[in-house]
Rosetta silent file (secondary structure, phi, psi, omega in degrees, C-alpha in Angstrom):
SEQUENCE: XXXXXXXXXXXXXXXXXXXXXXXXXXXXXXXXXXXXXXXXXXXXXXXXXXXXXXXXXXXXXXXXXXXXXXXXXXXXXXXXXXXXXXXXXXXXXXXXXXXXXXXX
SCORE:     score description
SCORE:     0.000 S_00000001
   1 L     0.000  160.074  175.296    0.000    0.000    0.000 S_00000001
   2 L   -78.145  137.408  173.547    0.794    3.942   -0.507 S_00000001
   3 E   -88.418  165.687  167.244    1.908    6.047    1.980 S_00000001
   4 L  -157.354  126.915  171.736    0.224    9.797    1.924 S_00000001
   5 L   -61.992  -47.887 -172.448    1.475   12.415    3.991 S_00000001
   6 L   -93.964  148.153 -155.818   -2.117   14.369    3.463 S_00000001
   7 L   -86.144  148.352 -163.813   -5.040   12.797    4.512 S_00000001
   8 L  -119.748  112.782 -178.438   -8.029   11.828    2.206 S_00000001
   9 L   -75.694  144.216  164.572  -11.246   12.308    3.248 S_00000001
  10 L    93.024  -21.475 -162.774  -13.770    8.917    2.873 S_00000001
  11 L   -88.836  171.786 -177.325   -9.959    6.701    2.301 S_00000001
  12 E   -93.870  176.705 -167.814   -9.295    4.075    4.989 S_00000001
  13 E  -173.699  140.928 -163.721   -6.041    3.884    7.022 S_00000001
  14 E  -155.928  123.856 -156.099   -4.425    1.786    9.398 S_00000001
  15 L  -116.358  105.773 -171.372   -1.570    3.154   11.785 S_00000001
  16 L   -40.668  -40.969 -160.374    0.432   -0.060   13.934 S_00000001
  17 L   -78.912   12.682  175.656    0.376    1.849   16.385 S_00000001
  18 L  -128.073  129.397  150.632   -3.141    2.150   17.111 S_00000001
  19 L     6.548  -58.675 -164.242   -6.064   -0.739   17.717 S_00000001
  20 L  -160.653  132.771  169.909   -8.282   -0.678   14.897 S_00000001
  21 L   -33.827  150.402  162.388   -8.182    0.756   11.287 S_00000001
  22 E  -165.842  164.694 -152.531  -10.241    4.280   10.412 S_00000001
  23 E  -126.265  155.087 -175.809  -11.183    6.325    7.717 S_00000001
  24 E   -60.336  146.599  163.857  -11.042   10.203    7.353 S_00000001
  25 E  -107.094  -39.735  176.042  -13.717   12.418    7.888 S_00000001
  26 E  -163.355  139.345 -179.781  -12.662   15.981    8.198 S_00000001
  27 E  -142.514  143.893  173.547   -9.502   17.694    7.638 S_00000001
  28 E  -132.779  111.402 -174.679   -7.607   20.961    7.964 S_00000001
  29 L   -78.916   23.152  172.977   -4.171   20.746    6.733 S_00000001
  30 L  -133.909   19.784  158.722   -2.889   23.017    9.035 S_00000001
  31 L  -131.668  -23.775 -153.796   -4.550   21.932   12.202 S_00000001
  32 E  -153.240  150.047 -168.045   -6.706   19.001   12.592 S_00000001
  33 E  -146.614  107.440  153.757   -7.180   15.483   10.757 S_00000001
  34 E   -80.473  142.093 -167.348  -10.559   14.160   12.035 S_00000001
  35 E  -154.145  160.530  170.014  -11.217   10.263   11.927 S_00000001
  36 E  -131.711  120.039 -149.049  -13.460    7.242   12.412 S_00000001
  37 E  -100.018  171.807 -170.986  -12.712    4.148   13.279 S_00000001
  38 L   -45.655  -19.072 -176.085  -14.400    0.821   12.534 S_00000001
  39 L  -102.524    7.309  137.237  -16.433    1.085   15.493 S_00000001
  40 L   132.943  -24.657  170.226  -17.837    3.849   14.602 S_00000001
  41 L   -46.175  148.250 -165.532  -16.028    6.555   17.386 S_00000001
  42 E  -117.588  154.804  175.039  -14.900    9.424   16.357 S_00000001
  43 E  -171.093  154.620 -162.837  -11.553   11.188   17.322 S_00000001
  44 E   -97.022  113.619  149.866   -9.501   14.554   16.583 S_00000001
  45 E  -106.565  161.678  160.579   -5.645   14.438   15.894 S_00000001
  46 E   -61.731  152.523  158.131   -3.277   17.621   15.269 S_00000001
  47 H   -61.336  -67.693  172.494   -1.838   17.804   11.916 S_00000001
  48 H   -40.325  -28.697  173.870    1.728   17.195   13.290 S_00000001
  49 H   -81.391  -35.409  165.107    0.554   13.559   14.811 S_00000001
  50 H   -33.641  -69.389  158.424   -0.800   12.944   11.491 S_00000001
  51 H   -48.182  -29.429 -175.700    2.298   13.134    9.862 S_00000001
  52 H  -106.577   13.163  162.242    4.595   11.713   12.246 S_00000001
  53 L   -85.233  -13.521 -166.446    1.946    8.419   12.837 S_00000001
  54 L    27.019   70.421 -171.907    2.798    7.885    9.089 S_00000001
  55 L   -65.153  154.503 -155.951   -0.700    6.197    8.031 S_00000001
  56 E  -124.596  105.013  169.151   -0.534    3.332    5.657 S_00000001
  57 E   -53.143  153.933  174.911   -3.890    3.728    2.896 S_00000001
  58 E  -140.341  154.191  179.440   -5.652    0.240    3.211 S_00000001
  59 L   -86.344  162.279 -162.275   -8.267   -0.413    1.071 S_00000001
  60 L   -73.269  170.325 -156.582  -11.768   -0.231    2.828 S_00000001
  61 L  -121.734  141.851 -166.147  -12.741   -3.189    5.117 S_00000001
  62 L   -23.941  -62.181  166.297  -15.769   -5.522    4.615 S_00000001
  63 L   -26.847   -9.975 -167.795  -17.275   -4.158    7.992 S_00000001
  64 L   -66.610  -26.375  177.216  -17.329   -0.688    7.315 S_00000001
  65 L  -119.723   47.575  165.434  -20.447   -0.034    7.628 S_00000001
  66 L   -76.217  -39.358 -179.491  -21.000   -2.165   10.795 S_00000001
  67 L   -66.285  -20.051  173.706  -21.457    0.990   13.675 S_00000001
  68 L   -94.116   17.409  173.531  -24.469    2.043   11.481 S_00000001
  69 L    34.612  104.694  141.136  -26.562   -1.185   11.899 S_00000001
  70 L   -76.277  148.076 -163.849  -27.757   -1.775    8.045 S_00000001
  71 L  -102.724  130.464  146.526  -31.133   -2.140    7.644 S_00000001
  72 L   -54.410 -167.602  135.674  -32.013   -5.073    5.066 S_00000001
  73 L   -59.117  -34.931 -154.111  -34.929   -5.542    3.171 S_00000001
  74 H  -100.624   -7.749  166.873  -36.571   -7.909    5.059 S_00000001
  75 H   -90.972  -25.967  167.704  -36.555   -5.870    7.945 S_00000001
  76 H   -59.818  -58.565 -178.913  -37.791   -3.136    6.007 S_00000001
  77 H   -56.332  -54.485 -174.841  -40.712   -4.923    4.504 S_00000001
  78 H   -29.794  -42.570 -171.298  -41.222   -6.724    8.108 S_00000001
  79 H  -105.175   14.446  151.948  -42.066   -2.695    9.661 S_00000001
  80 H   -78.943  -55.034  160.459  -43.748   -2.007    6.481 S_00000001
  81 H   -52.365  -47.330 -166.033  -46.127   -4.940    7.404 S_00000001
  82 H   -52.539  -63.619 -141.183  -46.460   -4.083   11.336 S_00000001
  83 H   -61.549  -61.564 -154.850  -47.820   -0.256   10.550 S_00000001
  84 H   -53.977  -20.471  164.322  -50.631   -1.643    7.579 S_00000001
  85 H   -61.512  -28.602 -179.832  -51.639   -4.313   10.159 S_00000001
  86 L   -65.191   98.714  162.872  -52.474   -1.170   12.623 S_00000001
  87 L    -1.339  -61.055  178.315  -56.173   -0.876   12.843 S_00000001
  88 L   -85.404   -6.885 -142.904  -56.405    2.689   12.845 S_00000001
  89 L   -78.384   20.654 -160.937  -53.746    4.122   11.138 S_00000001
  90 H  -116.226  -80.045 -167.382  -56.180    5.498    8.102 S_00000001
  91 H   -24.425  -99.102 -158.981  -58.095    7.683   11.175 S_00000001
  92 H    -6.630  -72.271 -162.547  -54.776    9.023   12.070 S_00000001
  93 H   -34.352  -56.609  163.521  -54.049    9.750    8.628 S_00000001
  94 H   -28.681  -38.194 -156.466  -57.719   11.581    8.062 S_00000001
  95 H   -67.327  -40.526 -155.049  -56.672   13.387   11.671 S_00000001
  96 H  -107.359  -27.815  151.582  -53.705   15.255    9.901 S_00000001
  97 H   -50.760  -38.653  178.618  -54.931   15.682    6.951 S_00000001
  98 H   -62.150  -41.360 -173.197  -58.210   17.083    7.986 S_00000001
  99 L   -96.169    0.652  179.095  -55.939   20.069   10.371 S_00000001
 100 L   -63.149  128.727  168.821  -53.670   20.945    7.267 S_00000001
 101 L   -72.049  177.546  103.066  -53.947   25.205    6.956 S_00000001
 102 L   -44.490  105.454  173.572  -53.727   27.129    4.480 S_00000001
 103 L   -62.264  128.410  164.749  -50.102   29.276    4.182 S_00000001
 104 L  -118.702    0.000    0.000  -51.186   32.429    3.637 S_00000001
């Protein structure tokens, strides 16, 4: 893999000296190199530890989008099903529909 002194927001990275890979988020190249690691935490370095951790790009890892619990389909359809099984929910709708204003 490539080394890159400046940081890439969205590429992944993996430093020995730290725990667990993470990928950029937000950067200022002359103060701050924000990052997020696989588990989804977030954390602030100075530009000078940036450079002298010398991060190694990695390409991104299967898992990446594990801290944001993906939603399937079938869980989607599953909570599609619950609300149309709800008895009422056509009042409700009528309810809010019914108090809609006029913008004047």
């Amino acid at each position: 893999m490539r080394h890159h002194s400046e940081p890439i927001i969205g590429n992944w990275y993996d430093v020995k000296s730290f725990n667990e890979c993470f990928t950029v988020v937000d950067y200022d190249d002359h103060d701050y190199v924000e990052i997020q690691y696989l588990d989804g935490e977030l954390d602030r370095i100075d530009s000078d530890t940036w450079d002298a951790l010398n991060p190694e790009e990695i390409p991104e890892p299967e898992d990446a989008t594990a801290p944001y619990g993906v939603v399937h389909d079938q869980d989607v359809v599953e909570l599609l099903k619950e609300i149309e099984d709800q008895d009422d929910i056509e009042g409700h709708i009528r309810h809010v529909d019914s108090d809609e204003e006029e913008w004047t």
